[in-house]
Structure formats: structure tokens, C-alpha cells
PDB file of C-alpha atoms and ligand atoms in Angstrom:
ATOM      1  CA  MET A  14      24.026  86.495  71.209  1.00 95.00           C
ATOM      2  CA  ARG A  15      22.057  88.646  73.607  1.00 97.00           C
ATOM      3  CA  VAL A  16      22.120  89.086  77.359  1.00 98.00           C
ATOM      4  CA  LEU A  17      18.913  89.102  79.381  1.00 98.00           C
ATOM      5  CA  VAL A  18      18.759  90.465  82.933  1.00 98.00           C
ATOM      6  CA  ALA A  19      15.758  89.556  85.067  1.00 98.00           C
ATOM      7  CA  GLY A  20      14.466  88.851  88.546  1.00 98.00           C
ATOM      8  CA  VAL A  21      13.034  85.385  89.031  1.00 98.00           C
ATOM      9  CA  ASP A  22       9.430  86.505  88.509  1.00 97.00           C
ATOM     10  CA  GLU A  23      10.311  87.976  85.128  1.00 97.00           C
ATOM     11  CA  LEU A  24      11.967  84.800  83.855  1.00 97.00           C
ATOM     12  CA  PRO A  25       9.647  82.737  81.619  1.00 96.00           C
ATOM     13  CA  ALA A  26       9.227  79.287  83.221  1.00 97.00           C
ATOM     14  CA  ARG A  27      10.935  77.389  80.392  1.00 97.00           C
ATOM     15  CA  LEU A  28      13.868  79.800  80.399  1.00 97.00           C
ATOM     16  CA  ALA A  29      14.265  79.409  84.176  1.00 98.00           C
ATOM     17  CA  TYR A  30      14.186  75.628  83.717  1.00 98.00           C
ATOM     18  CA  ASP A  31      16.970  75.850  81.108  1.00 98.00           C
ATOM     19  CA  VAL A  32      19.060  78.114  83.357  1.00 98.00           C
ATOM     20  CA  TRP A  33      18.859  75.670  86.241  1.00 98.00           C
ATOM     21  CA  ARG A  34      19.384  72.693  83.942  1.00 98.00           C
ATOM     22  CA  LEU A  35      22.603  74.276  82.621  1.00 98.00           C
ATOM     23  CA  ARG A  36      23.874  74.863  86.162  1.00 98.00           C
ATOM     24  CA  GLN A  37      23.067  71.254  87.062  1.00 98.00           C
ATOM     25  CA  GLU A  38      24.765  69.912  83.908  1.00 98.00           C
ATOM     26  CA  VAL A  39      27.975  71.768  84.681  1.00 98.00           C
ATOM     27  CA  PHE A  40      28.326  72.281  88.435  1.00 96.00           C
ATOM     28  CA  VAL A  41      26.821  68.956  89.512  1.00 96.00           C
ATOM     29  CA  VAL A  42      27.357  66.494  86.643  1.00 97.00           C
ATOM     30  CA  GLU A  43      30.432  67.780  84.730  1.00 97.00           C
ATOM     31  CA  GLN A  44      32.285  68.840  87.866  1.00 95.00           C
ATOM     32  CA  ASP A  45      31.148  65.653  89.642  1.00 94.00           C
ATOM     33  CA  CYS A  46      30.021  67.584  92.677  1.00 93.00           C
ATOM     34  CA  PRO A  47      26.784  66.710  94.469  1.00 94.00           C
ATOM     35  CA  TYR A  48      25.801  70.006  96.086  1.00 93.00           C
ATOM     36  CA  PRO A  49      22.533  71.911  96.611  1.00 95.00           C
ATOM     37  CA  ASP A  50      22.630  74.187  93.577  1.00 96.00           C
ATOM     38  CA  LEU A  51      19.013  75.267  94.145  1.00 97.00           C
ATOM     39  CA  ASP A  52      19.726  76.994  97.454  1.00 97.00           C
ATOM     40  CA  GLY A  53      16.739  79.347  97.507  1.00 98.00           C
ATOM     41  CA  ARG A  54      18.706  82.483  96.689  1.00 98.00           C
ATOM     42  CA  ASP A  55      17.532  82.499  93.054  1.00 98.00           C
ATOM     43  CA  LEU A  56      14.107  83.532  94.388  1.00 98.00           C
ATOM     44  CA  GLU A  57      15.198  86.511  96.503  1.00 98.00           C
ATOM     45  CA  ALA A  58      13.776  89.895  95.538  1.00 97.00           C
ATOM     46  CA  GLY A  59      17.266  91.392  95.153  1.00 97.00           C
ATOM     47  CA  THR A  60      18.645  88.641  92.910  1.00 98.00           C
ATOM     48  CA  ARG A  61      19.287  89.365  89.250  1.00 98.00           C
ATOM     49  CA  HIS A  62      19.730  86.529  86.780  1.00 98.00           C
ATOM     50  CA  VAL A  63      21.979  87.291  83.835  1.00 98.00           C
ATOM     51  CA  VAL A  64      21.287  84.908  80.949  1.00 98.00           C
ATOM     52  CA  LEU A  65      23.170  84.603  77.666  1.00 98.00           C
ATOM     53  CA  LEU A  66      20.969  83.526  74.751  1.00 98.00           C
ATOM     54  CA  ASP A  67      22.077  82.481  71.283  1.00 97.00           C
ATOM     55  CA  GLU A  68      20.391  83.420  68.000  1.00 96.00           C
ATOM     56  CA  GLY A  69      17.827  80.647  68.513  1.00 96.00           C
ATOM     57  CA  ASP A  70      17.121  81.899  72.050  1.00 95.00           C
ATOM     58  CA  GLU A  71      18.785  78.838  73.592  1.00 97.00           C
ATOM     59  CA  VAL A  72      20.458  79.407  76.968  1.00 98.00           C
ATOM     60  CA  VAL A  73      24.248  79.200  76.537  1.00 98.00           C
ATOM     61  CA  GLY A  74      25.324  80.849  79.764  1.00 98.00           C
ATOM     62  CA  THR A  75      24.190  82.303  83.029  1.00 98.00           C
ATOM     63  CA  LEU A  76      25.289  83.941  86.261  1.00 98.00           C
ATOM     64  CA  ARG A  77      23.470  85.530  89.167  1.00 98.00           C
ATOM     65  CA  VAL A  78      23.996  88.691  91.190  1.00 98.00           C
ATOM     66  CA  LEU A  79      22.929  88.445  94.846  1.00 98.00           C
ATOM     67  CA  GLU A  80      22.229  91.215  97.359  1.00 97.00           C
ATOM     68  CA  ASP A  81      24.367  90.472 100.425  1.00 96.00           C
ATOM     69  CA  GLY A  82      23.650  93.701 102.297  1.00 94.00           C
ATOM     70  CA  ASP A  83      27.100  95.236 102.607  1.00 94.00           C
ATOM     71  CA  ALA A  84      28.062  94.082  99.090  1.00 96.00           C
ATOM     72  CA  LEU A  85      26.733  92.328  96.028  1.00 97.00           C
ATOM     73  CA  ARG A  86      27.817  88.795  95.174  1.00 98.00           C
ATOM     74  CA  ILE A  87      28.340  87.310  91.705  1.00 98.00           C
ATOM     75  CA  GLY A  88      27.977  83.553  91.474  1.00 98.00           C
ATOM     76  CA  ARG A  89      27.008  80.486  89.432  1.00 98.00           C
ATOM     77  CA  VAL A  90      29.026  81.797  86.448  1.00 98.00           C
ATOM     78  CA  VAL A  91      28.718  79.209  83.711  1.00 98.00           C
ATOM     79  CA  VAL A  92      28.905  78.808  79.934  1.00 98.00           C
ATOM     80  CA  ALA A  93      27.708  75.621  78.216  1.00 98.00           C
ATOM     81  CA  ALA A  94      30.622  73.290  77.431  1.00 98.00           C
ATOM     82  CA  THR A  95      29.988  73.556  73.677  1.00 97.00           C
ATOM     83  CA  ALA A  96      30.261  77.361  73.765  1.00 97.00           C
ATOM     84  CA  ARG A  97      33.402  77.849  75.876  1.00 98.00           C
ATOM     85  CA  GLY A  98      36.682  79.413  74.860  1.00 97.00           C
ATOM     86  CA  ARG A  99      35.061  82.142  72.745  1.00 97.00           C
ATOM     87  CA  GLY A 100      35.029  84.873  75.382  1.00 97.00           C
ATOM     88  CA  LEU A 101      31.272  84.585  75.936  1.00 98.00           C
ATOM     89  CA  ALA A 102      31.490  84.705  79.744  1.00 98.00           C
ATOM     90  CA  ALA A 103      32.832  88.243  79.363  1.00 98.00           C
ATOM     91  CA  LEU A 104      29.506  89.372  77.873  1.00 98.00           C
ATOM     92  CA  MET A 105      27.764  88.266  81.075  1.00 98.00           C
ATOM     93  CA  MET A 106      30.461  89.608  83.404  1.00 98.00           C
ATOM     94  CA  ASP A 107      30.338  93.031  81.701  1.00 98.00           C
ATOM     95  CA  GLU A 108      26.583  93.114  82.292  1.00 98.00           C
ATOM     96  CA  ALA A 109      26.965  91.957  85.915  1.00 98.00           C
ATOM     97  CA  ILE A 110      29.557  94.623  86.671  1.00 97.00           C
ATOM     98  CA  ALA A 111      27.317  97.273  85.114  1.00 97.00           C
ATOM     99  CA  LEU A 112      24.474  96.088  87.378  1.00 97.00           C
ATOM    100  CA  CYS A 113      26.754  96.394  90.409  1.00 95.00           C
ATOM    101  CA  ALA A 114      27.464 100.055  89.598  1.00 94.00           C
ATOM    102  CA  ASP A 115      29.457 101.576  92.469  1.00 93.00           C
ATOM    103  CA  ARG A 116      28.783  98.803  95.007  1.00 96.00           C
ATOM    104  CA  ALA A 117      31.446  96.508  96.432  1.00 97.00           C
ATOM    105  CA  VAL A 118      31.219  93.023  94.921  1.00 97.00           C
ATOM    106  CA  ARG A 119      32.355  89.653  96.263  1.00 98.00           C
ATOM    107  CA  LEU A 120      32.693  86.274  94.655  1.00 98.00           C
ATOM    108  CA  ALA A 121      34.182  82.876  95.376  1.00 97.00           C
ATOM    109  CA  ALA A 122      36.272  81.944  92.347  1.00 97.00           C
ATOM    110  CA  GLN A 123      37.235  78.410  91.494  1.00 95.00           C
ATOM    111  CA  ALA A 124      40.941  78.780  92.182  1.00 96.00           C
ATOM    112  CA  PRO A 125      42.244  78.425  88.581  1.00 95.00           C
ATOM    113  CA  LEU A 126      39.915  81.249  87.515  1.00 97.00           C
ATOM    114  CA  ALA A 127      41.279  83.999  89.783  1.00 97.00           C
ATOM    115  CA  ASP A 128      43.078  85.628  86.828  1.00 97.00           C
ATOM    116  CA  PHE A 129      39.883  85.496  84.772  1.00 97.00           C
ATOM    117  CA  TYR A 130      37.982  87.546  87.398  1.00 98.00           C
ATOM    118  CA  ALA A 131      40.959  89.879  87.916  1.00 98.00           C
ATOM    119  CA  ALA A 132      40.179  91.293  84.468  1.00 97.00           C
ATOM    120  CA  TRP A 133      37.137  92.992  86.069  1.00 97.00           C
ATOM    121  CA  GLY A 134      39.103  94.400  88.990  1.00 96.00           C
ATOM    122  CA  PHE A 135      38.590  91.554  91.457  1.00 97.00           C
ATOM    123  CA  GLU A 136      41.404  90.944  93.921  1.00 97.00           C
ATOM    124  CA  VAL A 137      42.078  87.928  96.081  1.00 98.00           C
ATOM    125  CA  ALA A 138      40.667  88.739  99.535  1.00 97.00           C
ATOM    126  CA  GLY A 139      41.655  85.740 101.648  1.00 97.00           C
ATOM    127  CA  PRO A 140      43.114  82.254 101.728  1.00 97.00           C
ATOM    128  CA  GLU A 141      41.979  79.434  99.473  1.00 97.00           C
ATOM    129  CA  PHE A 142      39.229  77.233 100.876  1.00 97.00           C
ATOM    130  CA  ASP A 143      37.502  74.008  99.972  1.00 95.00           C
ATOM    131  CA  GLU A 144      33.814  74.137  99.096  1.00 91.00           C
ATOM    132  CA  ASP A 145      32.082  70.874  98.174  1.00 88.00           C
ATOM    133  CA  GLY A 146      35.474  69.389  97.270  1.00 90.00           C
ATOM    134  CA  ILE A 147      36.481  72.212  94.889  1.00 92.00           C
ATOM    135  CA  ARG A 148      39.241  74.728  95.676  1.00 96.00           C
ATOM    136  CA  HIS A 149      37.975  78.298  95.794  1.00 96.00           C
ATOM    137  CA  VAL A 150      39.510  81.655  96.516  1.00 98.00           C
ATOM    138  CA  PRO A 151      37.535  84.636  97.911  1.00 98.00           C
ATOM    139  CA  MET A 152      37.743  87.718  95.704  1.00 98.00           C
ATOM    140  CA  ARG A 153      36.548  91.277  96.166  1.00 98.00           C
ATOM    141  CA  ARG A 154      36.065  94.294  93.949  1.00 97.00           C
ATOM    142  CA  ALA A 155      36.065  97.537  95.891  1.00 95.00           C
ATOM    143  CA  GLY A 156      33.075  99.850  95.650  1.00 93.00           C
ATOM    144  CA  ARG A 157      33.490 103.467  94.799  1.00 86.00           C
ATOM    145  CA  GLU A 158      32.260 105.745  97.592  1.00 65.00           C
ATOM    146  CA  GLN A 159      29.821 108.475  96.641  1.00 51.00           C
ATOM    147  CA  ALA A 160      31.624 111.783  96.343  1.00 48.00           C
ATOM    148  CA  ARG A 161      30.810 113.719  99.500  1.00 52.00           C
ATOM    149  CA  PRO A 162      29.919 117.399  99.159  1.00 56.00           C
ATOM    150  CA  GLN A 163      32.753 119.615 100.377  1.00 57.00           C
ATOM    151  CA  PRO A 164      31.931 121.750 103.455  1.00 58.00           C
TER     152      PRO A 164
HETATM  153  C1  COA B  30      34.622  79.777  83.538  1.00 73.83           C
HETATM  154  C2  COA B  30      33.758  79.864  82.292  1.00 73.83           C
HETATM  155  C3  COA B  30      32.404  80.491  82.680  1.00 73.83           C
HETATM  156  C4  COA B  30      34.463  80.759  81.271  1.00 73.83           C
HETATM  157  O1  COA B  30      33.601  80.916  80.144  1.00 73.83           O
HETATM  158  P1  COA B  30      34.171  81.117  78.645  1.00 73.83           P
HETATM  159  O2  COA B  30      33.101  81.794  77.855  1.00 73.83           O
HETATM  160  O3  COA B  30      34.711  79.843  78.142  1.00 73.83           O
HETATM  161  O4  COA B  30      35.344  82.170  78.936  1.00 73.83           O
HETATM  162  P2  COA B  30      36.614  82.486  78.031  1.00 73.83           P
HETATM  163  O5  COA B  30      36.402  81.989  76.633  1.00 73.83           O
HETATM  164  O6  COA B  30      36.877  83.941  78.221  1.00 73.83           O
HETATM  165  O7  COA B  30      37.769  81.654  78.726  1.00 73.83           O
HETATM  166  C5  COA B  30      38.124  81.957  80.053  1.00 73.83           C
HETATM  167  C6  COA B  30      39.491  81.455  80.410  1.00 73.83           C
HETATM  168  O8  COA B  30      39.368  80.619  81.573  1.00 73.83           O
HETATM  169  C7  COA B  30      40.033  79.365  81.335  1.00 73.83           C
HETATM  170  N1  COA B  30      39.396  78.334  82.170  1.00 73.83           N
HETATM  171  C8  COA B  30      38.100  78.001  82.259  1.00 73.83           C
HETATM  172  N2  COA B  30      37.931  77.026  83.169  1.00 73.83           N
HETATM  173  C9  COA B  30      39.147  76.738  83.667  1.00 73.83           C
HETATM  174  C10 COA B  30      39.623  75.828  84.644  1.00 73.83           C
HETATM  175  N3  COA B  30      38.806  75.000  85.315  1.00 73.83           N
HETATM  176  N4  COA B  30      40.945  75.802  84.904  1.00 73.83           N
HETATM  177  C11 COA B  30      41.787  76.623  84.272  1.00 73.83           C
HETATM  178  N5  COA B  30      41.387  77.522  83.346  1.00 73.83           N
HETATM  179  C12 COA B  30      40.088  77.567  83.045  1.00 73.83           C
HETATM  180  C13 COA B  30      39.891  79.182  79.866  1.00 73.83           C
HETATM  181  O9  COA B  30      40.824  78.253  79.389  1.00 73.83           O
HETATM  182  C14 COA B  30      40.181  80.588  79.372  1.00 73.83           C
HETATM  183  O10 COA B  30      41.567  80.882  79.437  1.00 73.83           O
HETATM  184  P3  COA B  30      42.303  81.771  78.305  1.00 73.83           P
HETATM  185  O11 COA B  30      41.596  83.109  78.312  1.00 73.83           O
HETATM  186  O12 COA B  30      43.701  81.856  78.779  1.00 73.83           O
HETATM  187  O13 COA B  30      42.115  81.035  77.036  1.00 73.83           O
HETATM  188  C15 COA B  30      33.540  78.469  81.648  1.00 73.83           C
HETATM  189  O14 COA B  30      34.788  77.871  81.418  1.00 73.83           O
HETATM  190  C16 COA B  30      32.685  77.533  82.493  1.00 73.83           C
HETATM  191  O15 COA B  30      31.453  77.560  82.433  1.00 73.83           O
HETATM  192  N6  COA B  30      33.340  76.665  83.291  1.00 73.83           N
HETATM  193  C17 COA B  30      32.618  75.689  84.116  1.00 73.83           C
HETATM  194  C18 COA B  30      31.868  76.373  85.228  1.00 73.83           C
HETATM  195  C19 COA B  30      32.787  77.078  86.203  1.00 73.83           C
HETATM  196  O16 COA B  30      33.759  76.507  86.680  1.00 73.83           O
HETATM  197  N7  COA B  30      32.441  78.348  86.507  1.00 73.83           N
HETATM  198  C20 COA B  30      33.232  79.197  87.371  1.00 73.83           C
HETATM  199  C21 COA B  30      32.748  79.194  88.741  1.00 73.83           C
HETATM  200  S1  COA B  30      33.742  80.253  89.796  1.00 73.83           S
END
């Protein structure tokens, strides 16, 4: 397994196609949720795509890190159904958290996964809400302020 990190213009076209196909297979088809997965944010200059590739360079997982101004946002976290339960999402989350460095990070967790994200320091930051028929909970990971020089 290896993890690739790239902006949209650095993603080879076929790899980008496989990333978006995986998201469609899981978030739209498997989770039976018609929603606009291709929302335009994949193309933003500040977006980083984190892609997990197997030994044959097939896409087995992906997530994206978005620039939201006052914080970064991790989303679209997914591992192919055939590859789940082996801790592979952690490889992508470790990379995403490294990308976020000292910045504050937000995400909307599918409610049963709040404990999963807590392993990276995320805390529930508000009440549960419904998005496209799926229960979510807002979570936040505090940034670390730059040490200020002492007077
Ligand atoms: C969430 C996901 C990325 C985890 O990937 P993974 O590589 O299988 O991660 P792990 O092997 O570390 O397993 C994560 C844990 O979450 C649990 N989990 C995953 N989906 C779950 C769900 N819908 N409800 C309850 N628990 C769930 C797994 O059972 C596992 O629990 P365990 O550690 O106690 O065994 C993967 O299950 C997935 O792609 N799910 C569908 C897409 C999705 O819902 N993404 C999250 C959007 S917020």
C-alpha cells in the first residue's frame, strides 16, 4: 500500500476517475443516498486529495482535505468495501493530519464513526444533524497556536 497526496491538477485523469468512482460506489450507491458528490470543491487550489493505492496501483481508499479559511476540513473518507476492517483508513488519516500540521481541523462524521475520528484528537463540537438522510455529528480538532516570542 502507498499513499499519494495531490492537488487535482497533479492527479492523472484515470486515477481521478477511479477516486470519484469509488466515492460514487460507496456514498451514493452503497449508502443509498442520492447527493451531489461532485460539488466542485475537488477542483479548488487549496484542496489536497489523499489516495490509498494497493500494490497494483488500484485505488482502495481516498479522502480530501479542504481549505475552509479559518480551519481545514477533512471529508469524503472512504475505503473500498473489499478492503475494510484492516485499519487502512488510518494510513490516510495519518497523512491527512500531517498535512494539517498545526491548523484547526473540522469534519462531519457519520454518527457511528465519532469514536473512530476521536483517535486523531477530534472532539464532538455540536449536536447531531441530518445530511442527505444520514446522521452526522460535527467534530473539531484544535489547532496549536504558534508560540509567541516573549517580550
Ligand atoms: C469508515 C471507513 C473509511 C473505515 O475504513 P477501514 O479501513 O475499514 O477502517 P478500520 O479497519 O480502522 O475500521 C474502522 C472502525 O469503524 C467501524 N465502522 C465503519 N463503518 C461503520 C458504521 N457505519 N457503523 C459503525 N461502525 C463502523 C469498523 O467496524 C471499525 O471498528 P473497529 O475498529 O471497532 O473494528 C470505512 O468503513 C468506509 O469506507 N465506510 C463507508 C464510507 C463512510 O461511511 N465513510 C465515513 C464518512 S464520515
